[in-house]
Structure formats: C-alpha cells, structure tokens
Short mmCIF file of N, CA and C and ligand atoms in Angstrom, two decimals:
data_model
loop_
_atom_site.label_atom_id
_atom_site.label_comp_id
_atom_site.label_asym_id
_atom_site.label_seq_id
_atom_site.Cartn_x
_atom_site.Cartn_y
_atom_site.Cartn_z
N UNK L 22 75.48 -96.33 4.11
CA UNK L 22 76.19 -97.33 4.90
C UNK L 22 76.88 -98.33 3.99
N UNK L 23 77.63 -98.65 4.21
CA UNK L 23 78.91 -99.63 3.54
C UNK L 23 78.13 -101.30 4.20
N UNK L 24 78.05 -102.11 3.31
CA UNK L 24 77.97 -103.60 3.03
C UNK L 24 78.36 -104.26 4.47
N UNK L 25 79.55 -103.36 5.08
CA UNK L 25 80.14 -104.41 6.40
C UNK L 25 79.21 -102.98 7.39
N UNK L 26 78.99 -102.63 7.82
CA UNK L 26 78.20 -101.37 8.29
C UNK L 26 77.05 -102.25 8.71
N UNK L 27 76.22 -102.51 7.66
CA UNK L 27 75.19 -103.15 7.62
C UNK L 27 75.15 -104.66 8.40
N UNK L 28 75.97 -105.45 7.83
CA UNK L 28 76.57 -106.19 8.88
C UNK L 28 76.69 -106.30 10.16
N UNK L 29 77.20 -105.12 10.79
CA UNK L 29 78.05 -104.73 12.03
C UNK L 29 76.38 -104.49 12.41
N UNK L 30 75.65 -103.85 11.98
CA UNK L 30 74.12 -103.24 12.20
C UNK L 30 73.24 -104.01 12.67
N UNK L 31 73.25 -105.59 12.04
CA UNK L 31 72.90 -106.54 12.25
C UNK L 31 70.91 -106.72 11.10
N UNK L 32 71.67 -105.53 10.08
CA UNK L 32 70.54 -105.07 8.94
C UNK L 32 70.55 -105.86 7.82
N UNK L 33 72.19 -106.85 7.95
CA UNK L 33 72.54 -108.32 6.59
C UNK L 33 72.87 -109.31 8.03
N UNK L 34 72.09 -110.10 7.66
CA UNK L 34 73.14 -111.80 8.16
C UNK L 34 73.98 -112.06 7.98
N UNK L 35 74.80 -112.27 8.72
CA UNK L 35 76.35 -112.79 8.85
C UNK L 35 76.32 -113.59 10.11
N UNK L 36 77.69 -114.58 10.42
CA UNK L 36 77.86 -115.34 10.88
C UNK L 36 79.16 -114.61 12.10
N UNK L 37 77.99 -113.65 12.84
CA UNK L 37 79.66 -112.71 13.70
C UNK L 37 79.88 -113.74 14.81
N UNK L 38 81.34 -113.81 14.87
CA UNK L 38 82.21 -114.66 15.95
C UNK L 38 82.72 -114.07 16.66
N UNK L 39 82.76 -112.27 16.83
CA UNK L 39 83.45 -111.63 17.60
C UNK L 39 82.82 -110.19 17.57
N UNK L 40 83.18 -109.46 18.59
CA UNK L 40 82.65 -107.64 18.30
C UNK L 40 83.28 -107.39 19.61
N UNK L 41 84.09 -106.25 19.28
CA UNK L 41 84.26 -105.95 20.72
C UNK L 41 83.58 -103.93 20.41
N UNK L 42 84.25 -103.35 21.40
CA UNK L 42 83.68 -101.53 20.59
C UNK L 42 84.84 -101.15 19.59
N UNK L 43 86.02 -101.82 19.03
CA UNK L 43 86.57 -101.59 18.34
C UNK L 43 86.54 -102.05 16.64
N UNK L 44 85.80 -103.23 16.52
CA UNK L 44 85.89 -104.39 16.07
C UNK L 44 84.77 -105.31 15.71
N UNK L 45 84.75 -106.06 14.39
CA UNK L 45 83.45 -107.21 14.60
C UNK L 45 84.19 -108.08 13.68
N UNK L 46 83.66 -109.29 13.77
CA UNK L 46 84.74 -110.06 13.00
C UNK L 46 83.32 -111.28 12.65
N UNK L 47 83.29 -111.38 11.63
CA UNK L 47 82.50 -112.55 10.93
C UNK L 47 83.22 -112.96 9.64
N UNK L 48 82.31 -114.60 9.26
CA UNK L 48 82.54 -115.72 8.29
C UNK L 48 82.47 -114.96 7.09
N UNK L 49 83.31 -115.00 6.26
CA UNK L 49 83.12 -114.69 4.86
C UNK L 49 82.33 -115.52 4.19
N UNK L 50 81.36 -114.83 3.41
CA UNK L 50 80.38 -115.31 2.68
C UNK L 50 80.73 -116.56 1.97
N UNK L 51 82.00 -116.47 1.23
CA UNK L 51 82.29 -117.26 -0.41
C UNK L 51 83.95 -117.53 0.59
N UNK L 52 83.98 -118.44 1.11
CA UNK L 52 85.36 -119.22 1.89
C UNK L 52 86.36 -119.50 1.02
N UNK L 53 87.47 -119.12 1.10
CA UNK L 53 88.60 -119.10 0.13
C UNK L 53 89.27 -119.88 0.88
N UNK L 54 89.28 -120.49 2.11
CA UNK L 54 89.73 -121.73 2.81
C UNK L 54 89.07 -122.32 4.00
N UNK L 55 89.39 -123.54 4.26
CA UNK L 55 88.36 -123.92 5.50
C UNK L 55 88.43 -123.01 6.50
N UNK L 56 88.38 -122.16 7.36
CA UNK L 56 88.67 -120.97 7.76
C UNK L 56 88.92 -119.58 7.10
N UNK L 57 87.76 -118.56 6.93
CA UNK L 57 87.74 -117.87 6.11
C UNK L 57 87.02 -116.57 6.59
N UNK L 58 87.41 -115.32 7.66
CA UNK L 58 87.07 -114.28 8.78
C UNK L 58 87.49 -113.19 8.06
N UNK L 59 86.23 -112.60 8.26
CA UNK L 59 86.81 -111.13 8.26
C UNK L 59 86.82 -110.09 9.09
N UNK L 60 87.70 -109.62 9.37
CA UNK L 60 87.72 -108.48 10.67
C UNK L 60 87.55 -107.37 10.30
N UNK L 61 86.78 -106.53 10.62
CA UNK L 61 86.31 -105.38 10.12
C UNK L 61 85.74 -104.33 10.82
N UNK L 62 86.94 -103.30 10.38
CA UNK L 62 86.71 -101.85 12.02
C UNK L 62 85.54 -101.49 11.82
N UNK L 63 84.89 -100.70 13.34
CA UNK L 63 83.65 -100.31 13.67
C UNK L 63 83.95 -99.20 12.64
N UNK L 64 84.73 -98.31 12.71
CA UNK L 64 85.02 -96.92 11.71
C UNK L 64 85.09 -97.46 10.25
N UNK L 65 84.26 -97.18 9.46
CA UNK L 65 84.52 -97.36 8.14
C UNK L 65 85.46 -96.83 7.35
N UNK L 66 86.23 -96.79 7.14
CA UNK L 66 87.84 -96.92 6.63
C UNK L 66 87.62 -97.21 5.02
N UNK L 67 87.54 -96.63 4.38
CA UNK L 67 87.50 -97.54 2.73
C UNK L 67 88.58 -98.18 2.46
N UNK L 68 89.94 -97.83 3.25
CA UNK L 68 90.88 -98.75 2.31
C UNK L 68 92.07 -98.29 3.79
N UNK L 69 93.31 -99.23 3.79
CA UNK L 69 94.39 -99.30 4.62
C UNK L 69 95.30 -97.78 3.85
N UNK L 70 95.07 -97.51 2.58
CA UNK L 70 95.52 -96.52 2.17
C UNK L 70 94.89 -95.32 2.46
N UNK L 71 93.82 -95.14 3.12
CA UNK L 71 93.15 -94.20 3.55
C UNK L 71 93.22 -93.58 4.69
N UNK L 72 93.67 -94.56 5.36
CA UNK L 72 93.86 -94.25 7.03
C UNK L 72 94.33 -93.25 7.30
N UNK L 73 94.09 -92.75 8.39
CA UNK L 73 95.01 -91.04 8.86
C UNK L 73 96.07 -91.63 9.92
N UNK L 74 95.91 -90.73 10.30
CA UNK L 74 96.79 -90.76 11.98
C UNK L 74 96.03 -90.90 13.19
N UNK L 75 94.57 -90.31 12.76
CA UNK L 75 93.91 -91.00 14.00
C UNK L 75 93.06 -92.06 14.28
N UNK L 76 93.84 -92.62 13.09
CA UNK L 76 93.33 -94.40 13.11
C UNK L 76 94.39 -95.02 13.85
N UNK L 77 94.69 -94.51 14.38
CA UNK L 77 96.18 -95.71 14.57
C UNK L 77 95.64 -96.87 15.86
N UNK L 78 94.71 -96.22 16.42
CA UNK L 78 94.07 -97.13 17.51
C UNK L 78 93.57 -98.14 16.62
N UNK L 79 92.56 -97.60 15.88
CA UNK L 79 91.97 -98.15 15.36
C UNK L 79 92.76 -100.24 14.32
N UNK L 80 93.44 -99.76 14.07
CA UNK L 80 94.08 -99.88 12.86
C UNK L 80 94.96 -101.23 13.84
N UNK L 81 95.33 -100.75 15.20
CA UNK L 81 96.06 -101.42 15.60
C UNK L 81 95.19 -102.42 16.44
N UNK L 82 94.29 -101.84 16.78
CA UNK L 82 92.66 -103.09 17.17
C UNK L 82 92.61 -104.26 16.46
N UNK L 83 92.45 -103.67 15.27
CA UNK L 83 92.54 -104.85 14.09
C UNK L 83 93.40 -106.15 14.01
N UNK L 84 95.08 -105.75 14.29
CA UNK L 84 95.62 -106.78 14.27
C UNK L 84 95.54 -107.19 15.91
N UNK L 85 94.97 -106.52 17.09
CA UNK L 85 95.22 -107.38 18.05
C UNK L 85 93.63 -108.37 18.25
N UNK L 86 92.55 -108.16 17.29
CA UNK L 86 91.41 -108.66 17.33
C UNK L 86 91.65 -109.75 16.11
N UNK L 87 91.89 -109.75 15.20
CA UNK L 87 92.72 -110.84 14.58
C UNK L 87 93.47 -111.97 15.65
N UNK L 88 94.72 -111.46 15.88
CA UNK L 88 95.01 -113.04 16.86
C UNK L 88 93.94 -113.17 17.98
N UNK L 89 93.23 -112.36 18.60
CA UNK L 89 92.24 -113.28 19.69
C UNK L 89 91.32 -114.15 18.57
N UNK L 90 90.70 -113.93 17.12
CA UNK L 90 89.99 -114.32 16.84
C UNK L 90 90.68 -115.97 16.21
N UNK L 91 91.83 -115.99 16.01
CA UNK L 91 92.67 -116.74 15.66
C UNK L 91 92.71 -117.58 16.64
N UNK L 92 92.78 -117.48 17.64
CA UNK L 92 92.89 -118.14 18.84
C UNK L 92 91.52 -118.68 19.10
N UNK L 93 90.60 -117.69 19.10
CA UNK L 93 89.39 -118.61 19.28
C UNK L 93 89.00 -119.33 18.57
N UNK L 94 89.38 -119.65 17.30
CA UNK L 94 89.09 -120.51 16.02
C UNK L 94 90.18 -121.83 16.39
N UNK L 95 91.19 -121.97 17.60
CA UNK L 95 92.08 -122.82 17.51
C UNK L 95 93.34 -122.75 16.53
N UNK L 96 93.52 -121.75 15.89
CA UNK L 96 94.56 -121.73 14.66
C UNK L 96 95.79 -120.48 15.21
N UNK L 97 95.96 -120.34 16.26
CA UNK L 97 97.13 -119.30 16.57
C UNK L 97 98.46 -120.08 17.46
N UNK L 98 98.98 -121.02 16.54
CA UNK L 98 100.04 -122.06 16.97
C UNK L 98 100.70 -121.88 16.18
N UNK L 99 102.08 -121.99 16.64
CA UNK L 99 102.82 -122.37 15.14
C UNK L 99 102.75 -123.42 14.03
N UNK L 100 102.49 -124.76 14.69
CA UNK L 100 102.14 -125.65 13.91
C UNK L 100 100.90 -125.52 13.05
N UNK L 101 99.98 -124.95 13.33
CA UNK L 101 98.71 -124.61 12.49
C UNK L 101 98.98 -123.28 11.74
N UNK L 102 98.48 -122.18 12.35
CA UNK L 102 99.13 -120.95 11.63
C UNK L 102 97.58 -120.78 10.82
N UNK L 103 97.68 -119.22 10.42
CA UNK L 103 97.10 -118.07 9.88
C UNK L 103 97.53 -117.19 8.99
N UNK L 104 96.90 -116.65 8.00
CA UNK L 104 97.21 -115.81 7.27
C UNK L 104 95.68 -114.41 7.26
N UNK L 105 97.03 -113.66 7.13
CA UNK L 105 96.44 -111.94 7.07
C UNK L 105 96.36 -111.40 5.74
N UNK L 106 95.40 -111.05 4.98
CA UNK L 106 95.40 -110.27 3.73
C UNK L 106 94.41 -109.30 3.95
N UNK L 107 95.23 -108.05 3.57
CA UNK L 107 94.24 -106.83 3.05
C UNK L 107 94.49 -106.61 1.85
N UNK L 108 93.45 -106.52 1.08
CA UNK L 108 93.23 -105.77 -0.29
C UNK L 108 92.89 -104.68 -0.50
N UNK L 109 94.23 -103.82 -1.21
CA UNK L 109 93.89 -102.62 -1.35
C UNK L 109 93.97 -102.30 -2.46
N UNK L 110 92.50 -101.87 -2.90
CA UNK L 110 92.28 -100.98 -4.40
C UNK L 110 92.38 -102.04 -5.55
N UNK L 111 92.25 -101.70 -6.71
CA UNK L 111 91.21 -103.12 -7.95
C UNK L 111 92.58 -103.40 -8.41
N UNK L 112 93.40 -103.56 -8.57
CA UNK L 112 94.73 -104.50 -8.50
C UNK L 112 95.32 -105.65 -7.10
N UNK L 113 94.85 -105.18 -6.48
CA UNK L 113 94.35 -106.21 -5.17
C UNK L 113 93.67 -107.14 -5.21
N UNK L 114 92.22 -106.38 -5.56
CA UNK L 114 91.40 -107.29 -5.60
C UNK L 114 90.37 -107.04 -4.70
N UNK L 115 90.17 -105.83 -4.12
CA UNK L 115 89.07 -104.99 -3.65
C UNK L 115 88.13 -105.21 -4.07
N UNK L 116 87.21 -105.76 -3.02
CA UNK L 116 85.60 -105.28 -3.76
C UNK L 116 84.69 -104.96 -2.68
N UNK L 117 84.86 -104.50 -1.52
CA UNK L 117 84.35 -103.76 -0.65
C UNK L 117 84.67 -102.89 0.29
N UNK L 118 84.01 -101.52 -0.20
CA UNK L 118 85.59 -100.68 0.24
C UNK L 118 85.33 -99.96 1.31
N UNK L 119 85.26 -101.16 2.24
CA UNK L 119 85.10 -100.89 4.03
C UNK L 119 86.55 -101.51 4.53
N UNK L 120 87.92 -100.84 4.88
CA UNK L 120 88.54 -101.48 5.24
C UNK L 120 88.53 -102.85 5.94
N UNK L 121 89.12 -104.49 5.72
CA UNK L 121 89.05 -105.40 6.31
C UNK L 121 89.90 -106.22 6.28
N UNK L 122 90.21 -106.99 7.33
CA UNK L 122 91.56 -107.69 7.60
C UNK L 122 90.99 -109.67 7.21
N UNK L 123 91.15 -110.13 5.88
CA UNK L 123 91.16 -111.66 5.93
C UNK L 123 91.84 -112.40 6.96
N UNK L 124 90.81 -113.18 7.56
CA UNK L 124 92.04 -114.20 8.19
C UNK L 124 91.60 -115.23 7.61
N UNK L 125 92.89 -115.97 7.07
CA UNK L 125 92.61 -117.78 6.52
C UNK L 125 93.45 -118.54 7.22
N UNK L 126 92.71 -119.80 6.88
CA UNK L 126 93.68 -120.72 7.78
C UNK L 126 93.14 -122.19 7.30
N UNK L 127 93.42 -122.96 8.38
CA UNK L 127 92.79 -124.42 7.77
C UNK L 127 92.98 -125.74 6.98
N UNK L 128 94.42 -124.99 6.04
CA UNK L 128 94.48 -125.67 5.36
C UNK L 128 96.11 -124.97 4.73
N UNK L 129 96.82 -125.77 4.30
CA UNK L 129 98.03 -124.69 3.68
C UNK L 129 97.81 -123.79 2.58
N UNK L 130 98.81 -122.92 2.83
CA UNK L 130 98.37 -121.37 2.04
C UNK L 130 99.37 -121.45 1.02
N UNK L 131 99.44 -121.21 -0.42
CA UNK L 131 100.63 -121.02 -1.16
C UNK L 131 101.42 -119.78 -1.01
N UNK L 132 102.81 -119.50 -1.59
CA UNK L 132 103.04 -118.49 -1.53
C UNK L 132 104.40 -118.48 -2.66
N UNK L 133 103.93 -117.31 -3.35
CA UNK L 133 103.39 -115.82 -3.27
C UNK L 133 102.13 -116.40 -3.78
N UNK L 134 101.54 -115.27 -3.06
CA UNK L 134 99.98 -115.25 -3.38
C UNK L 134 99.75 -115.01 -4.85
N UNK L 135 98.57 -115.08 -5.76
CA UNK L 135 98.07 -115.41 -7.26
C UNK L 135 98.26 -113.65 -7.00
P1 LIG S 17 87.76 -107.89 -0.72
O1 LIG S 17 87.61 -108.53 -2.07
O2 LIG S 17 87.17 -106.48 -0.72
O3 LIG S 17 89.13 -107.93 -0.14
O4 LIG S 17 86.90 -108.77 0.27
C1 LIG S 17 85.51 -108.68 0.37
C2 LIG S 17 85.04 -109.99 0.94
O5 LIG S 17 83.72 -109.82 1.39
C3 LIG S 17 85.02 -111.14 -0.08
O6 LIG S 17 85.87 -112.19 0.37
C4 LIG S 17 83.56 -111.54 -0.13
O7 LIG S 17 83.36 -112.93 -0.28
C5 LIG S 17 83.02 -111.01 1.18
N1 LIG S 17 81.61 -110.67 1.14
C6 LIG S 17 80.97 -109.98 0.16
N2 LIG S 17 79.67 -109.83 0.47
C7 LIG S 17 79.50 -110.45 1.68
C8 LIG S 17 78.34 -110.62 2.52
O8 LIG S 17 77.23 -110.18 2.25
N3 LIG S 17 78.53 -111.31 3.68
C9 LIG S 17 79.76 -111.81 4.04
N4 LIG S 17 79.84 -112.47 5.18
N5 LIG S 17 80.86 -111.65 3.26
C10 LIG S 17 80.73 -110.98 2.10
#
C-alpha cells in the first residue's frame, strides 16, 4: 500500500476534510502555505504521467473535488483564489508516488514557481 492508501485506510493519521467514493482530500503534513490539501484518488495512480484512458473519470474527480474542497475551505473566489500543483517525477519534486493534486491558498503564491 502506498503512504496516501494508508491514509485513505485510516491505518496513518491525517487530518481528512473530504472523501467522497472517488476521492479523499486531507491537510498536508509540512504546510507550504496557510492552506495546504491534498487531494488524492481512491485508485492509486503513481504519477499524472501514468494515467491510462480509464482514468479519465477518475482524473477528472480530482479537479471537480478540488474546487468543492476549495470552496469548503472558503478560498474559491476570485478575490482569494487557489492554486493546483502536481508533481511529476524527481525534477518536480515527487516524493510520493500516489498520484495527488496540491491545493494552496491563504496567502499569495509567487510565480513562476521555484
Ligand atoms: P509530493 O512531493 O510527492 O508532490 O508531495 C507529497 C506531499 O505529501 C508533501 O507535501 C508532504 O509534506 C506530504 N506528506 C508526506 N508524508 C505525509 C504524511 O504522512 N501525512 C500527510 N498528511 N502528508 C504527508
């Protein structure tokens, strides 16, 4: 089982704010901004580069469980606003290779990203 598996299992503590049967979405451990979620498919996925074709449900869960979770956090306005990062593979910056969708927010985001 994969790190977010375990998670989803309820076999590690985490802080889940959401699950639907597609979906679970909890607090990232180590917060990279005051608002700091990770959404993460029930299907273990190692990477967005991995995906087939019959992820596409899947895949597309993700970003519509993202804005509800956005919304339930208060941050899906324009004036506030969200950011989406996936990391794919160790030039990214991967280090758990259960596909997962960052959401940050909270605070302004730079850009381009480091
Ligand atoms: P990646 O670097 O693969 O894009 O993101 C993995 C994320 O998982 C990191 O932001 C890291 O802080 C988070 N993370 C790693 N271990 C745990 C854990 O045990 N619990 C939670 N909630 N987050 C974790």
């Amino acid at each position: 089982m994969t790190l977010f598996e375990k998670i989803i299992a309820r076999e590690i503590p985490a802080q889940i704010i959401y699950e639907d049967e597609w979906a679970c979405a909890f607090h990232d451990i180590s917060p990279q901004a005051p608002i700091h979620v990770l959404i993460v498919p029930k299907k273990a996925i190692p990477r967005v580069g991995e995906a087939v074709a019959e992820d596409q449900s899947q895949l597309g869960a993700l970003l519509l469980t993202a804005g509800k979770v956005a919304s339930q956090l208060g941050v899906n306005e324009r004036s506030t606003g969200f950011r989406l990062v996936i990391n794919n593979g160790v030039n990214a910056g991967e280090t758990v290779p259960h596909l997962h969708v960052h959401l940050l927010a909270g605070r302004s985001l730079d850009w381009p990203p480091g």
